[in-house]
PDB file of C-alpha atoms and ligand atoms in Angstrom:
ATOM      1  CA  UNK A   1      -0.008  -0.060  -0.001  1.00  0.00           C
ATOM      2  CA  UNK A   2       1.288   3.502  -0.878  1.00  0.00           C
ATOM      3  CA  UNK A   3       0.860   6.495   1.420  1.00  0.00           C
ATOM      4  CA  UNK A   4       1.211   9.658  -0.495  1.00  0.00           C
ATOM      5  CA  UNK A   5       0.224  12.555   1.725  1.00  0.00           C
ATOM      6  CA  UNK A   6       0.393  16.037   0.173  1.00  0.00           C
ATOM      7  CA  UNK A   7       3.593  16.533  -1.603  1.00  0.00           C
ATOM      8  CA  UNK A   8       5.428  14.136   0.568  1.00  0.00           C
ATOM      9  CA  UNK A   9       5.689  10.333   0.349  1.00  0.00           C
ATOM     10  CA  UNK A  10       5.909   9.287   3.934  1.00  0.00           C
ATOM     11  CA  UNK A  11       8.320   6.458   3.397  1.00  0.00           C
ATOM     12  CA  UNK A  12       8.551   5.394   7.036  1.00  0.00           C
ATOM     13  CA  UNK A  13       4.806   5.575   7.611  1.00  0.00           C
ATOM     14  CA  UNK A  14       4.422   3.540   4.471  1.00  0.00           C
ATOM     15  CA  UNK A  15       6.863   0.957   5.768  1.00  0.00           C
ATOM     16  CA  UNK A  16       4.885   0.909   9.031  1.00  0.00           C
ATOM     17  CA  UNK A  17       1.476   0.071   7.383  1.00  0.00           C
ATOM     18  CA  UNK A  18       3.125  -2.650   5.344  1.00  0.00           C
ATOM     19  CA  UNK A  19       4.690  -4.296   8.431  1.00  0.00           C
ATOM     20  CA  UNK A  20       3.168  -7.783   8.810  1.00  0.00           C
ATOM     21  CA  UNK A  21       2.427  -7.265  12.522  1.00  0.00           C
ATOM     22  CA  UNK A  22       0.562  -4.064  11.654  1.00  0.00           C
ATOM     23  CA  UNK A  23      -1.430  -5.808   8.968  1.00  0.00           C
ATOM     24  CA  UNK A  24      -2.195  -8.786  11.299  1.00  0.00           C
ATOM     25  CA  UNK A  25      -3.503  -6.521  14.093  1.00  0.00           C
ATOM     26  CA  UNK A  26      -5.578  -4.322  11.766  1.00  0.00           C
ATOM     27  CA  UNK A  27      -7.113  -7.552  10.403  1.00  0.00           C
ATOM     28  CA  UNK A  28      -7.929  -8.728  13.883  1.00  0.00           C
ATOM     29  CA  UNK A  29      -9.511  -5.321  14.633  1.00  0.00           C
ATOM     30  CA  UNK A  30     -11.852  -5.646  11.604  1.00  0.00           C
ATOM     31  CA  UNK A  31     -12.795  -9.297  12.462  1.00  0.00           C
ATOM     32  CA  UNK A  32     -13.542  -8.522  16.176  1.00  0.00           C
ATOM     33  CA  UNK A  33     -15.392  -5.432  15.495  1.00  0.00           C
ATOM     34  CA  UNK A  34     -18.717  -4.987  17.368  1.00  0.00           C
ATOM     35  CA  UNK A  35     -21.755  -2.947  16.548  1.00  0.00           C
ATOM     36  CA  UNK A  36     -22.306  -0.275  15.478  1.00  0.00           C
ATOM     37  CA  UNK A  37     -20.390  -0.999  12.287  1.00  0.00           C
ATOM     38  CA  UNK A  38     -20.001   2.745  11.631  1.00  0.00           C
ATOM     39  CA  UNK A  39     -17.796   2.951  14.712  1.00  0.00           C
ATOM     40  CA  UNK A  40     -15.060   0.762  13.334  1.00  0.00           C
ATOM     41  CA  UNK A  41     -11.368   0.798  14.068  1.00  0.00           C
ATOM     42  CA  UNK A  42     -10.310  -0.023  10.551  1.00  0.00           C
ATOM     43  CA  UNK A  43      -7.612   1.536   8.441  1.00  0.00           C
ATOM     44  CA  UNK A  44      -9.869   4.382   7.377  1.00  0.00           C
ATOM     45  CA  UNK A  45     -10.413   5.457  11.039  1.00  0.00           C
ATOM     46  CA  UNK A  46      -6.631   5.362  11.593  1.00  0.00           C
ATOM     47  CA  UNK A  47      -5.904   7.386   8.494  1.00  0.00           C
ATOM     48  CA  UNK A  48      -8.654   9.867   9.390  1.00  0.00           C
ATOM     49  CA  UNK A  49      -7.148  10.380  12.850  1.00  0.00           C
ATOM     50  CA  UNK A  50      -3.639  10.765  11.487  1.00  0.00           C
ATOM     51  CA  UNK A  51      -4.814  13.434   9.047  1.00  0.00           C
ATOM     52  CA  UNK A  52      -6.861  15.273  11.686  1.00  0.00           C
ATOM     53  CA  UNK A  53      -3.958  15.252  14.151  1.00  0.00           C
ATOM     54  CA  UNK A  54      -1.686  16.775  11.583  1.00  0.00           C
ATOM     55  CA  UNK A  55      -4.334  19.405  10.635  1.00  0.00           C
ATOM     56  CA  UNK A  56      -4.862  20.369  14.279  1.00  0.00           C
ATOM     57  CA  UNK A  57      -1.063  20.908  14.687  1.00  0.00           C
ATOM     58  CA  UNK A  58      -0.801  22.857  11.443  1.00  0.00           C
ATOM     59  CA  UNK A  59      -3.824  25.078  12.192  1.00  0.00           C
ATOM     60  CA  UNK A  60      -2.334  26.094  15.546  1.00  0.00           C
ATOM     61  CA  UNK A  61       1.023  26.741  13.854  1.00  0.00           C
ATOM     62  CA  UNK A  62       2.528  24.215  16.216  1.00  0.00           C
ATOM     63  CA  UNK A  63       4.640  22.141  13.766  1.00  0.00           C
ATOM     64  CA  UNK A  64       7.860  24.063  14.489  1.00  0.00           C
ATOM     65  CA  UNK A  65       7.174  23.964  18.190  1.00  0.00           C
ATOM     66  CA  UNK A  66       6.655  20.155  18.025  1.00  0.00           C
ATOM     67  CA  UNK A  67       9.946  19.703  16.139  1.00  0.00           C
ATOM     68  CA  UNK A  68      11.851  21.679  18.698  1.00  0.00           C
ATOM     69  CA  UNK A  69      10.114  20.504  21.826  1.00  0.00           C
ATOM     70  CA  UNK A  70      10.560  16.846  20.815  1.00  0.00           C
ATOM     71  CA  UNK A  71      14.030  17.175  19.478  1.00  0.00           C
ATOM     72  CA  UNK A  72      13.030  15.960  15.983  1.00  0.00           C
ATOM     73  CA  UNK A  73      15.245  16.436  12.883  1.00  0.00           C
ATOM     74  CA  UNK A  74      12.822  18.166  10.518  1.00  0.00           C
ATOM     75  CA  UNK A  75       9.156  19.034   9.801  1.00  0.00           C
ATOM     76  CA  UNK A  76       9.056  15.956   7.544  1.00  0.00           C
ATOM     77  CA  UNK A  77      10.239  13.723  10.469  1.00  0.00           C
ATOM     78  CA  UNK A  78       7.538  15.350  12.614  1.00  0.00           C
ATOM     79  CA  UNK A  79       4.933  14.598   9.991  1.00  0.00           C
ATOM     80  CA  UNK A  80       6.022  11.030   9.906  1.00  0.00           C
ATOM     81  CA  UNK A  81       5.873  10.830  13.734  1.00  0.00           C
ATOM     82  CA  UNK A  82       2.363  12.355  13.705  1.00  0.00           C
ATOM     83  CA  UNK A  83       1.086  10.005  11.075  1.00  0.00           C
ATOM     84  CA  UNK A  84       2.575   7.008  12.857  1.00  0.00           C
ATOM     85  CA  UNK A  85       0.732   7.940  16.003  1.00  0.00           C
ATOM     86  CA  UNK A  86      -2.548   8.183  14.140  1.00  0.00           C
ATOM     87  CA  UNK A  87      -2.041   5.040  12.087  1.00  0.00           C
ATOM     88  CA  UNK A  88      -1.169   2.996  15.229  1.00  0.00           C
ATOM     89  CA  UNK A  89      -3.387   4.539  17.919  1.00  0.00           C
ATOM     90  CA  UNK A  90      -6.183   1.811  18.004  1.00  0.00           C
ATOM     91  CA  UNK A  91      -4.147  -1.020  16.686  1.00  0.00           C
ATOM     92  CA  UNK A  92      -4.669  -2.992  19.866  1.00  0.00           C
ATOM     93  CA  UNK A  93      -8.478  -2.523  19.956  1.00  0.00           C
ATOM     94  CA  UNK A  94      -9.220  -6.179  19.240  1.00  0.00           C
ATOM     95  CA  UNK A  95      -7.350  -7.143  22.455  1.00  0.00           C
ATOM     96  CA  UNK A  96      -9.825  -5.043  24.406  1.00  0.00           C
ATOM     97  CA  UNK A  97     -12.828  -6.593  22.704  1.00  0.00           C
ATOM     98  CA  UNK A  98     -11.594 -10.174  23.127  1.00  0.00           C
ATOM     99  CA  UNK A  99      -9.634 -10.145  26.427  1.00  0.00           C
ATOM    100  CA  UNK A 100     -10.547  -6.877  28.122  1.00  0.00           C
ATOM    101  CA  UNK A 101      -6.993  -5.640  27.955  1.00  0.00           C
ATOM    102  CA  UNK A 102      -6.576  -1.858  27.616  1.00  0.00           C
ATOM    103  CA  UNK A 103      -6.137  -1.096  23.950  1.00  0.00           C
ATOM    104  CA  UNK A 104      -3.997   1.971  24.467  1.00  0.00           C
ATOM    105  CA  UNK A 105      -1.469   0.016  26.614  1.00  0.00           C
ATOM    106  CA  UNK A 106      -1.487  -3.071  24.226  1.00  0.00           C
ATOM    107  CA  UNK A 107      -1.245  -0.817  21.191  1.00  0.00           C
ATOM    108  CA  UNK A 108       1.764   1.115  22.609  1.00  0.00           C
ATOM    109  CA  UNK A 109       3.493  -2.289  23.078  1.00  0.00           C
ATOM    110  CA  UNK A 110       2.741  -3.313  19.504  1.00  0.00           C
ATOM    111  CA  UNK A 111       3.947   0.119  18.269  1.00  0.00           C
ATOM    112  CA  UNK A 112       7.277  -0.284  20.167  1.00  0.00           C
ATOM    113  CA  UNK A 113       7.852  -3.589  18.284  1.00  0.00           C
ATOM    114  CA  UNK A 114       6.803  -2.299  14.867  1.00  0.00           C
ATOM    115  CA  UNK A 115       8.267   1.249  14.711  1.00  0.00           C
ATOM    116  CA  UNK A 116      12.042   0.389  14.764  1.00  0.00           C
ATOM    117  CA  UNK A 117      11.427  -1.870  11.747  1.00  0.00           C
ATOM    118  CA  UNK A 118      10.018   1.174   9.908  1.00  0.00           C
ATOM    119  CA  UNK A 119      13.267   3.045  10.835  1.00  0.00           C
ATOM    120  CA  UNK A 120      11.799   5.324  13.504  1.00  0.00           C
ATOM    121  CA  UNK A 121      14.592   6.215  15.907  1.00  0.00           C
ATOM    122  CA  UNK A 122      14.428   5.577  19.662  1.00  0.00           C
ATOM    123  CA  UNK A 123      13.420   9.208  20.446  1.00  0.00           C
ATOM    124  CA  UNK A 124      10.613   9.062  17.884  1.00  0.00           C
ATOM    125  CA  UNK A 125       9.504   5.590  19.115  1.00  0.00           C
ATOM    126  CA  UNK A 126       9.178   7.007  22.634  1.00  0.00           C
ATOM    127  CA  UNK A 127       7.118  10.048  21.497  1.00  0.00           C
ATOM    128  CA  UNK A 128       4.745   7.881  19.354  1.00  0.00           C
ATOM    129  CA  UNK A 129       4.285   5.099  22.008  1.00  0.00           C
ATOM    130  CA  UNK A 130       3.612   7.623  24.701  1.00  0.00           C
ATOM    131  CA  UNK A 131       0.906   9.315  22.523  1.00  0.00           C
ATOM    132  CA  UNK A 132      -0.721   5.958  21.668  1.00  0.00           C
ATOM    133  CA  UNK A 133      -0.680   5.001  25.435  1.00  0.00           C
ATOM    134  CA  UNK A 134      -2.227   8.362  26.378  1.00  0.00           C
ATOM    135  CA  UNK A 135      -4.746   8.861  23.643  1.00  0.00           C
ATOM    136  CA  UNK A 136      -7.824   7.225  25.124  1.00  0.00           C
ATOM    137  CA  UNK A 137      -8.026   9.266  28.344  1.00  0.00           C
ATOM    138  CA  UNK A 138      -7.460  12.960  28.963  1.00  0.00           C
ATOM    139  CA  UNK A 139      -5.067  13.755  31.759  1.00  0.00           C
ATOM    140  CA  UNK A 140      -3.187  16.735  33.142  1.00  0.00           C
ATOM    141  CA  UNK A 141       0.297  15.655  32.226  1.00  0.00           C
ATOM    142  CA  UNK A 142      -0.375  14.481  28.661  1.00  0.00           C
ATOM    143  CA  UNK A 143       2.272  14.916  26.043  1.00  0.00           C
ATOM    144  CA  UNK A 144       1.711  17.465  23.292  1.00  0.00           C
ATOM    145  CA  UNK A 145       1.147  14.644  20.696  1.00  0.00           C
ATOM    146  CA  UNK A 146      -1.079  12.587  23.094  1.00  0.00           C
ATOM    147  CA  UNK A 147      -3.422  15.480  23.612  1.00  0.00           C
ATOM    148  CA  UNK A 148      -3.662  16.251  19.842  1.00  0.00           C
ATOM    149  CA  UNK A 149      -4.213  12.593  19.161  1.00  0.00           C
ATOM    150  CA  UNK A 150      -6.945  12.329  21.768  1.00  0.00           C
ATOM    151  CA  UNK A 151      -8.718  15.448  20.334  1.00  0.00           C
ATOM    152  CA  UNK A 152      -8.360  14.174  16.681  1.00  0.00           C
ATOM    153  CA  UNK A 153      -9.797  10.771  17.731  1.00  0.00           C
ATOM    154  CA  UNK A 154     -12.902  12.539  19.145  1.00  0.00           C
ATOM    155  CA  UNK A 155     -13.251  14.786  16.207  1.00  0.00           C
ATOM    156  CA  UNK A 156     -13.048  11.902  13.751  1.00  0.00           C
ATOM    157  CA  UNK A 157     -16.389  10.739  15.093  1.00  0.00           C
ATOM    158  CA  UNK A 158     -18.469  13.766  14.138  1.00  0.00           C
ATOM    159  CA  UNK A 159     -21.795  12.563  12.618  1.00  0.00           C
ATOM    160  CA  UNK A 160     -24.208  15.461  12.206  1.00  0.00           C
ATOM    161  CA  UNK A 161     -27.861  14.459  12.642  1.00  0.00           C
ATOM    162  CA  UNK A 162     -28.754  15.176   9.057  1.00  0.00           C
ATOM    163  CA  UNK A 163     -31.114  13.149   6.890  1.00  0.00           C
ATOM    164  CA  UNK A 164     -28.270  11.977   4.695  1.00  0.00           C
ATOM    165  CA  UNK A 165     -26.465  10.558   7.768  1.00  0.00           C
ATOM    166  CA  UNK A 166     -29.609   8.923   9.043  1.00  0.00           C
ATOM    167  CA  UNK A 167     -28.083   5.524   9.088  1.00  0.00           C
ATOM    168  CA  UNK A 168     -25.384   6.825  11.417  1.00  0.00           C
ATOM    169  CA  UNK A 169     -27.734   8.649  13.819  1.00  0.00           C
ATOM    170  CA  UNK A 170     -27.488   7.544  17.361  1.00  0.00           C
ATOM    171  CA  UNK A 171     -23.673   7.705  17.263  1.00  0.00           C
ATOM    172  CA  UNK A 172     -22.621  10.611  19.481  1.00  0.00           C
ATOM    173  CA  UNK A 173     -19.364  12.405  19.490  1.00  0.00           C
ATOM    174  CA  UNK A 174     -18.003  13.563  22.781  1.00  0.00           C
ATOM    175  CA  UNK A 175     -17.331  16.975  21.225  1.00  0.00           C
ATOM    176  CA  UNK A 176     -20.346  17.315  18.979  1.00  0.00           C
ATOM    177  CA  UNK A 177     -21.090  20.912  19.375  1.00  0.00           C
ATOM    178  CA  UNK A 178     -20.404  23.953  17.330  1.00  0.00           C
ATOM    179  CA  UNK A 179     -17.084  24.647  19.168  1.00  0.00           C
ATOM    180  CA  UNK A 180     -15.790  21.387  17.490  1.00  0.00           C
ATOM    181  CA  UNK A 181     -15.629  23.285  14.251  1.00  0.00           C
ATOM    182  CA  UNK A 182     -13.979  26.394  15.704  1.00  0.00           C
ATOM    183  CA  UNK A 183     -10.842  24.734  17.169  1.00  0.00           C
TER     184      UNK A 183
HETATM  185 FE1  FE2 B 201      -9.622   5.902  17.602  1.00  0.00          FE
END
């Protein structure tokens, strides 16, 4: 699978999604999915969250801050880190469905195994794994990326109660109010 995002081919993110362990767990997610089907944790959801996380950071003019604060080498490296966090954040969801194990914790462990094979360096691996671990619960001492990922995950679930979204009605987003669109 190719991952062409904007003008950049995200080579490491592409390597990540082609990793056999990534593919295996995404497959398990889809197979263990529970109702409602529109609340899936499939590749589409992961890509949505990756894109929204990146947009949130760009909109706030925070990309340079993130590069510096995290000690990353470039804006492209930061983009690959952001995308990796989005693409991995719910990878362990099936484990929660089937065994009751916290998906953020399990997902961060899987991420730690997969990321070095995609040539993410140890600092980047720590940043991504921390964000994956933090994403499902808001807390006071969240990392920058963990907070953005959490917010993007919520925003990815916006389903307005319009006629043409009728089949999706009943699914509520934690942030579904007008302020969601003013962030
Ligand atoms: Fe999610």
